[in-house]
Structure formats: C-alpha cells, structure tokens
PDB file of C-alpha atoms and ligand atoms in Angstrom:
ATOM      1  CA  THR M   1      28.546  -2.116 -16.011  1.00  0.00           C
ATOM      2  CA  PRO M   2      31.370  -4.696 -16.148  1.00  0.00           C
ATOM      3  CA  GLU M   3      29.173  -7.314 -17.840  1.00  0.00           C
ATOM      4  CA  LYS M   4      28.884  -5.044 -20.887  1.00  0.00           C
ATOM      5  CA  ARG M   5      32.638  -4.642 -21.431  1.00  0.00           C
ATOM      6  CA  LEU M   6      34.045  -5.832 -24.739  1.00  0.00           C
ATOM      7  CA  PRO M   7      36.083  -9.020 -24.742  1.00  0.00           C
ATOM      8  CA  SER M   8      39.754  -8.246 -24.170  1.00  0.00           C
ATOM      9  CA  LYS M   9      43.126  -9.971 -24.240  1.00  0.00           C
ATOM     10  CA  GLY M  10      43.394 -12.744 -21.683  1.00  0.00           C
ATOM     11  CA  ASP M  11      39.664 -13.375 -21.308  1.00  0.00           C
ATOM     12  CA  VAL M  12      38.750 -17.068 -21.247  1.00  0.00           C
ATOM     13  CA  LEU M  13      35.707 -18.317 -23.152  1.00  0.00           C
ATOM     14  CA  VAL M  14      33.141 -19.927 -20.847  1.00  0.00           C
ATOM     15  CA  TYR M  15      29.945 -21.822 -21.617  1.00  0.00           C
ATOM     16  CA  ALA M  16      26.882 -19.675 -22.217  1.00  0.00           C
ATOM     17  CA  ASP M  17      24.778 -22.581 -20.941  1.00  0.00           C
ATOM     18  CA  PRO M  18      23.752 -21.524 -17.407  1.00  0.00           C
ATOM     19  CA  ALA M  19      23.835 -25.161 -16.263  1.00  0.00           C
ATOM     20  CA  LYS M  20      27.629 -25.067 -16.672  1.00  0.00           C
ATOM     21  CA  ASN M  21      28.041 -22.228 -14.148  1.00  0.00           C
ATOM     22  CA  GLY M  22      30.544 -20.192 -16.138  1.00  0.00           C
ATOM     23  CA  ALA M  23      33.051 -23.029 -16.562  1.00  0.00           C
ATOM     24  CA  PRO M  24      35.713 -22.637 -19.281  1.00  0.00           C
ATOM     25  CA  VAL M  25      34.751 -24.338 -22.537  1.00  0.00           C
ATOM     26  CA  ALA M  26      36.569 -27.676 -22.777  1.00  0.00           C
ATOM     27  CA  LEU M  27      38.443 -28.328 -26.017  1.00  0.00           C
ATOM     28  CA  ALA M  28      36.851 -31.787 -26.138  1.00  0.00           C
ATOM     29  CA  ASP M  29      33.457 -30.077 -26.571  1.00  0.00           C
ATOM     30  CA  ILE M  30      34.595 -28.084 -29.607  1.00  0.00           C
ATOM     31  CA  LYS M  31      34.054 -30.472 -32.472  1.00  0.00           C
ATOM     32  CA  GLU M  32      33.932 -30.091 -36.220  1.00  0.00           C
ATOM     33  CA  GLY M  33      30.339 -29.784 -37.371  1.00  0.00           C
ATOM     34  CA  GLN M  34      29.117 -28.521 -33.991  1.00  0.00           C
ATOM     35  CA  VAL M  35      29.286 -25.197 -32.234  1.00  0.00           C
ATOM     36  CA  VAL M  36      29.470 -24.063 -28.632  1.00  0.00           C
ATOM     37  CA  TYR M  37      27.830 -20.829 -27.491  1.00  0.00           C
ATOM     38  CA  ALA M  38      30.043 -18.898 -25.103  1.00  0.00           C
ATOM     39  CA  PHE M  39      30.777 -15.648 -23.293  1.00  0.00           C
ATOM     40  CA  PRO M  40      34.133 -14.025 -22.503  1.00  0.00           C
ATOM     41  CA  LYS M  41      35.155 -14.049 -18.845  1.00  0.00           C
ATOM     42  CA  GLY M  42      37.943 -11.900 -17.497  1.00  0.00           C
ATOM     43  CA  LYS M  43      39.078  -9.433 -14.904  1.00  0.00           C
ATOM     44  CA  VAL M  44      37.361  -6.073 -14.693  1.00  0.00           C
ATOM     45  CA  GLY M  45      38.741  -3.945 -11.903  1.00  0.00           C
ATOM     46  CA  GLY M  46      40.423  -6.986 -10.346  1.00  0.00           C
ATOM     47  CA  THR M  47      37.267  -9.125 -10.266  1.00  0.00           C
ATOM     48  CA  ASP M  48      36.404 -12.003 -12.592  1.00  0.00           C
ATOM     49  CA  VAL M  49      33.340 -11.097 -14.627  1.00  0.00           C
ATOM     50  CA  VAL M  50      31.360 -13.063 -17.174  1.00  0.00           C
ATOM     51  CA  LYS M  51      30.761 -10.408 -19.826  1.00  0.00           C
ATOM     52  CA  ASN M  52      27.250 -11.490 -20.702  1.00  0.00           C
ATOM     53  CA  GLY M  53      25.502  -8.134 -20.558  1.00  0.00           C
ATOM     54  CA  VAL M  54      25.218  -7.429 -24.298  1.00  0.00           C
ATOM     55  CA  THR M  55      24.203  -9.443 -27.353  1.00  0.00           C
ATOM     56  CA  ARG M  56      27.513  -8.516 -28.976  1.00  0.00           C
ATOM     57  CA  ASN M  57      29.351 -10.654 -26.406  1.00  0.00           C
ATOM     58  CA  GLN M  58      27.311 -13.765 -27.150  1.00  0.00           C
ATOM     59  CA  LEU M  59      29.843 -15.846 -29.041  1.00  0.00           C
ATOM     60  CA  ILE M  60      29.859 -18.791 -31.417  1.00  0.00           C
ATOM     61  CA  ILE M  61      32.821 -21.144 -31.168  1.00  0.00           C
ATOM     62  CA  ALA M  62      33.028 -23.220 -34.351  1.00  0.00           C
ATOM     63  CA  LYS M  63      35.605 -25.690 -35.597  1.00  0.00           C
ATOM     64  CA  PHE M  64      36.398 -26.623 -39.176  1.00  0.00           C
ATOM     65  CA  PRO M  65      39.075 -28.679 -40.877  1.00  0.00           C
ATOM     66  CA  PRO M  66      41.755 -25.983 -41.256  1.00  0.00           C
ATOM     67  CA  SER M  67      41.698 -26.391 -45.066  1.00  0.00           C
ATOM     68  CA  GLN M  68      38.022 -25.299 -45.072  1.00  0.00           C
ATOM     69  CA  LEU M  69      38.730 -21.955 -43.416  1.00  0.00           C
ATOM     70  CA  LYS M  70      39.199 -19.432 -46.197  1.00  0.00           C
ATOM     71  CA  ALA M  71      39.685 -15.708 -46.673  1.00  0.00           C
ATOM     72  CA  PRO M  72      38.453 -13.276 -45.575  1.00  0.00           C
ATOM     73  CA  THR M  73      38.600 -15.269 -42.316  1.00  0.00           C
ATOM     74  CA  ASN M  74      41.547 -13.876 -40.352  1.00  0.00           C
ATOM     75  CA  LEU M  75      43.443 -17.153 -40.057  1.00  0.00           C
ATOM     76  CA  ALA M  76      46.009 -15.721 -37.646  1.00  0.00           C
ATOM     77  CA  ALA M  77      43.100 -15.176 -35.256  1.00  0.00           C
ATOM     78  CA  THR M  78      42.087 -18.865 -35.371  1.00  0.00           C
ATOM     79  CA  ASP M  79      43.774 -21.866 -33.770  1.00  0.00           C
ATOM     80  CA  GLN M  80      43.544 -25.560 -34.693  1.00  0.00           C
ATOM     81  CA  GLY M  81      40.564 -24.820 -36.949  1.00  0.00           C
ATOM     82  CA  ILE M  82      38.713 -23.054 -34.120  1.00  0.00           C
ATOM     83  CA  VAL M  83      37.147 -19.736 -35.086  1.00  0.00           C
ATOM     84  CA  VAL M  84      35.034 -17.426 -32.912  1.00  0.00           C
ATOM     85  CA  TYR M  85      32.434 -14.840 -33.918  1.00  0.00           C
ATOM     86  CA  SER M  86      29.940 -12.553 -32.239  1.00  0.00           C
ATOM     87  CA  ARG M  87      26.349 -13.769 -32.536  1.00  0.00           C
ATOM     88  CA  GLN M  88      25.014 -10.237 -32.865  1.00  0.00           C
ATOM     89  CA  CYS M  89      23.488  -9.885 -36.314  1.00  0.00           C
ATOM     90  CA  MET M  90      24.759  -6.823 -38.143  1.00  0.00           C
ATOM     91  CA  HIS M  91      21.287  -5.976 -39.419  1.00  0.00           C
ATOM     92  CA  LEU M  92      19.298  -5.113 -36.279  1.00  0.00           C
ATOM     93  CA  GLY M  93      21.139  -7.038 -33.605  1.00  0.00           C
ATOM     94  CA  CYS M  94      19.278 -10.323 -33.048  1.00  0.00           C
ATOM     95  CA  ALA M  95      21.394 -13.323 -31.977  1.00  0.00           C
ATOM     96  CA  VAL M  96      22.238 -15.645 -34.881  1.00  0.00           C
ATOM     97  CA  GLU M  97      21.978 -19.414 -34.518  1.00  0.00           C
ATOM     98  CA  ILE M  98      23.774 -22.253 -36.222  1.00  0.00           C
ATOM     99  CA  LYS M  99      21.418 -24.081 -38.534  1.00  0.00           C
ATOM    100  CA  PRO M 100      21.685 -26.602 -41.329  1.00  0.00           C
ATOM    101  CA  TYR M 101      21.832 -24.602 -44.555  1.00  0.00           C
ATOM    102  CA  PRO M 102      22.009 -27.018 -47.449  1.00  0.00           C
ATOM    103  CA  SER M 103      22.406 -24.511 -50.237  1.00  0.00           C
ATOM    104  CA  LYS M 104      25.069 -22.306 -51.769  1.00  0.00           C
ATOM    105  CA  GLY M 105      27.626 -25.030 -51.106  1.00  0.00           C
ATOM    106  CA  LEU M 106      27.231 -24.854 -47.327  1.00  0.00           C
ATOM    107  CA  GLN M 107      26.264 -27.575 -44.883  1.00  0.00           C
ATOM    108  CA  GLU M 108      25.500 -25.198 -42.058  1.00  0.00           C
ATOM    109  CA  ALA M 109      25.546 -21.465 -41.499  1.00  0.00           C
ATOM    110  CA  ALA M 110      24.837 -18.805 -38.895  1.00  0.00           C
ATOM    111  CA  VAL M 111      21.210 -17.856 -39.523  1.00  0.00           C
ATOM    112  CA  CYS M 112      19.417 -14.870 -38.053  1.00  0.00           C
ATOM    113  CA  PRO M 113      15.895 -15.673 -36.821  1.00  0.00           C
ATOM    114  CA  CYS M 114      14.661 -12.104 -37.307  1.00  0.00           C
ATOM    115  CA  HIS M 115      14.905 -11.363 -41.045  1.00  0.00           C
ATOM    116  CA  GLY M 116      16.785 -14.307 -42.497  1.00  0.00           C
ATOM    117  CA  GLY M 117      20.351 -13.014 -42.562  1.00  0.00           C
ATOM    118  CA  VAL M 118      22.788 -15.854 -43.296  1.00  0.00           C
ATOM    119  CA  TYR M 119      26.550 -15.838 -42.629  1.00  0.00           C
ATOM    120  CA  ASP M 120      29.183 -18.312 -43.854  1.00  0.00           C
ATOM    121  CA  LEU M 121      31.472 -18.993 -40.902  1.00  0.00           C
ATOM    122  CA  THR M 122      34.120 -20.653 -43.084  1.00  0.00           C
ATOM    123  CA  GLN M 123      34.690 -17.428 -45.020  1.00  0.00           C
ATOM    124  CA  GLY M 124      34.993 -14.656 -42.486  1.00  0.00           C
ATOM    125  CA  ALA M 125      31.232 -14.767 -41.814  1.00  0.00           C
ATOM    126  CA  ARG M 126      30.529 -13.233 -45.217  1.00  0.00           C
ATOM    127  CA  VAL M 127      26.845 -12.511 -45.772  1.00  0.00           C
ATOM    128  CA  VAL M 128      25.328 -15.089 -48.129  1.00  0.00           C
ATOM    129  CA  ASP M 129      21.679 -14.107 -47.775  1.00  0.00           C
ATOM    130  CA  GLY M 130      19.344 -11.530 -46.267  1.00  0.00           C
ATOM    131  CA  PRO M 131      19.744  -7.903 -45.250  1.00  0.00           C
ATOM    132  CA  PRO M 132      22.861  -7.758 -43.016  1.00  0.00           C
ATOM    133  CA  PRO M 133      25.240  -5.101 -44.348  1.00  0.00           C
ATOM    134  CA  ALA M 134      28.439  -6.728 -43.026  1.00  0.00           C
ATOM    135  CA  PRO M 135      29.870  -9.927 -41.519  1.00  0.00           C
ATOM    136  CA  VAL M 136      29.518 -10.563 -37.801  1.00  0.00           C
ATOM    137  CA  PRO M 137      32.844  -9.640 -36.168  1.00  0.00           C
ATOM    138  CA  GLN M 138      35.519 -12.275 -35.620  1.00  0.00           C
ATOM    139  CA  LEU M 139      37.150 -12.537 -32.193  1.00  0.00           C
ATOM    140  CA  PRO M 140      40.866 -13.458 -32.174  1.00  0.00           C
ATOM    141  CA  ILE M 141      41.626 -16.499 -30.001  1.00  0.00           C
ATOM    142  CA  LYS M 142      44.367 -18.969 -29.186  1.00  0.00           C
ATOM    143  CA  VAL M 143      44.256 -22.290 -27.407  1.00  0.00           C
ATOM    144  CA  VAL M 144      46.332 -21.872 -24.233  1.00  0.00           C
ATOM    145  CA  GLY M 145      46.533 -24.519 -21.536  1.00  0.00           C
ATOM    146  CA  GLY M 146      43.448 -26.319 -22.824  1.00  0.00           C
ATOM    147  CA  GLN M 147      41.295 -23.184 -22.803  1.00  0.00           C
ATOM    148  CA  VAL M 148      40.163 -20.807 -25.524  1.00  0.00           C
ATOM    149  CA  VAL M 149      41.775 -17.474 -24.710  1.00  0.00           C
ATOM    150  CA  VAL M 150      40.950 -14.107 -26.283  1.00  0.00           C
ATOM    151  CA  GLN M 151      43.906 -12.341 -27.944  1.00  0.00           C
ATOM    152  CA  ASP M 152      42.328  -8.975 -28.652  1.00  0.00           C
ATOM    153  CA  THR M 153      38.890  -7.459 -28.942  1.00  0.00           C
ATOM    154  CA  PHE M 154      36.667  -7.969 -32.020  1.00  0.00           C
ATOM    155  CA  LEU M 155      38.525  -7.492 -35.291  1.00  0.00           C
ATOM    156  CA  SER M 156      35.928  -5.197 -36.798  1.00  0.00           C
ATOM    157  CA  LEU M 157      33.469  -2.983 -35.026  1.00  0.00           C
ATOM    158  CA  PRO M 158      32.003  -0.833 -37.744  1.00  0.00           C
ATOM    159  CA  TYR M 159      29.888   2.057 -36.623  1.00  0.00           C
ATOM    160  CA  ASP M 160      26.641   0.293 -37.399  1.00  0.00           C
ATOM    161  CA  ILE M 161      27.153  -2.386 -34.747  1.00  0.00           C
ATOM    162  CA  SER M 162      26.874   0.274 -32.060  1.00  0.00           C
ATOM    163  CA  ALA M 163      23.641   1.408 -33.632  1.00  0.00           C
ATOM    164  CA  SER M 164      22.392  -2.173 -33.672  1.00  0.00           C
ATOM    165  CA  GLU M 165      23.315  -2.691 -30.082  1.00  0.00           C
ATOM    166  CA  PHE M 166      21.671   0.537 -29.074  1.00  0.00           C
ATOM    167  CA  THR M 167      18.458  -0.619 -30.739  1.00  0.00           C
ATOM    168  CA  ALA M 168      18.695  -4.062 -29.135  1.00  0.00           C
ATOM    169  CA  GLN M 169      19.263  -2.624 -25.676  1.00  0.00           C
ATOM    170  CA  LYS M 170      16.361  -0.248 -25.960  1.00  0.00           C
ATOM    171  CA  LYS M 171      14.087  -3.193 -26.703  1.00  0.00           C
ATOM    172  CA  GLU M 172      15.238  -5.090 -23.594  1.00  0.00           C
TER     173      GLU M 172
HETATM  174 FE1  FES N 201      19.328 -10.269 -38.341  1.00  0.00          FE
HETATM  175 FE2  FES N 201      17.560  -8.566 -39.316  1.00  0.00          FE
HETATM  176  S1  FES N 201      18.341  -8.656 -37.311  1.00  0.00           S
HETATM  177  S2  FES N 201      18.520 -10.230 -40.345  1.00  0.00           S
END
C-alpha cells in the first residue's frame, strides 16, 4: 500500500499530529531543545500520500546548535542544525520518544519505552543504553522554501530493521 512506501527524494515532512491535518511542518516549530514528530508526504503513482503506514516512517525532527552535531551524524544530510531520524527502535521496533536523559553528558535522548534503548541524536543516534544493536536510521533532508524536504531514503537500512518491522506489523 502507498502509505507503507519508504520516504523518497522530494517528500515533504508533515506533522504527525492528526489535529494538523497533514500540513507541512513549519520551520518556526522546529526549535532547539524540542522535537516535532512527523511523517513523509509525497507522490505515489501521481497522488499525494502521507506515508504513515509503518513505524519506520514515524520521524523525529530535532534541532541542535550546529556545533553540537557530531560524527557519526551525517552532517551533509542535515540543514541548519536540523536532523531527522526514524522513530523505529532497532531492537524490536517500538517507537522511541524524546525524553529528558540527564546522564552520560546528555540533556535529552530518544528513549524506547519497550526495553529501555537510548539513542543520542547529536551523534548519529548512537546507542548509549539498552539492547538496540544499531542506531535508528537518519533521513537526509534540506530546508527548501520553508519546508523540510527529503533528499533520499534512510541512510542505513540494515537487514534487522526489516525483521523488526515484520515483527511490529504482525503485532498490529
Ligand atoms: Fe526498543 Fe526493545 S524495542 S529497546
């Protein structure tokens, strides 16, 4: 189904919040120290589709002072300190949430509610705690015309994310 397609070049990030009716995320809402949850929206077969049919396409838009973004973040895939990741935990596929995480030198982190996986979004979503075997995948974006626009699909899709998604979909 079109809603399960991966993000692809030219997709615009839209609010995940249903109250916003699929509107593009406004740059003014992307602030340092806060995050916006989003989905990719783009043409599939000539029709605009919000690709909200899989956990993998639930996205976190975060913003940091550019000097705080460090390797292995792919900096060429960020813009103005804005970095985007999938929310799908690489352990068993739950959706991570941004939480205060006042340890290990972090103020906040992406935390998985299922088994306590923790990812540092300033460093390529490296795993800082819990069982996830790999970082959540980064999505390359650019700011174009006041919107956050996808430049390519996820930068890493190791084999185990398909397994995670398969498990998550079977549970639904
Ligand atoms: Fe995220 Fe297990 S599913 S830590």
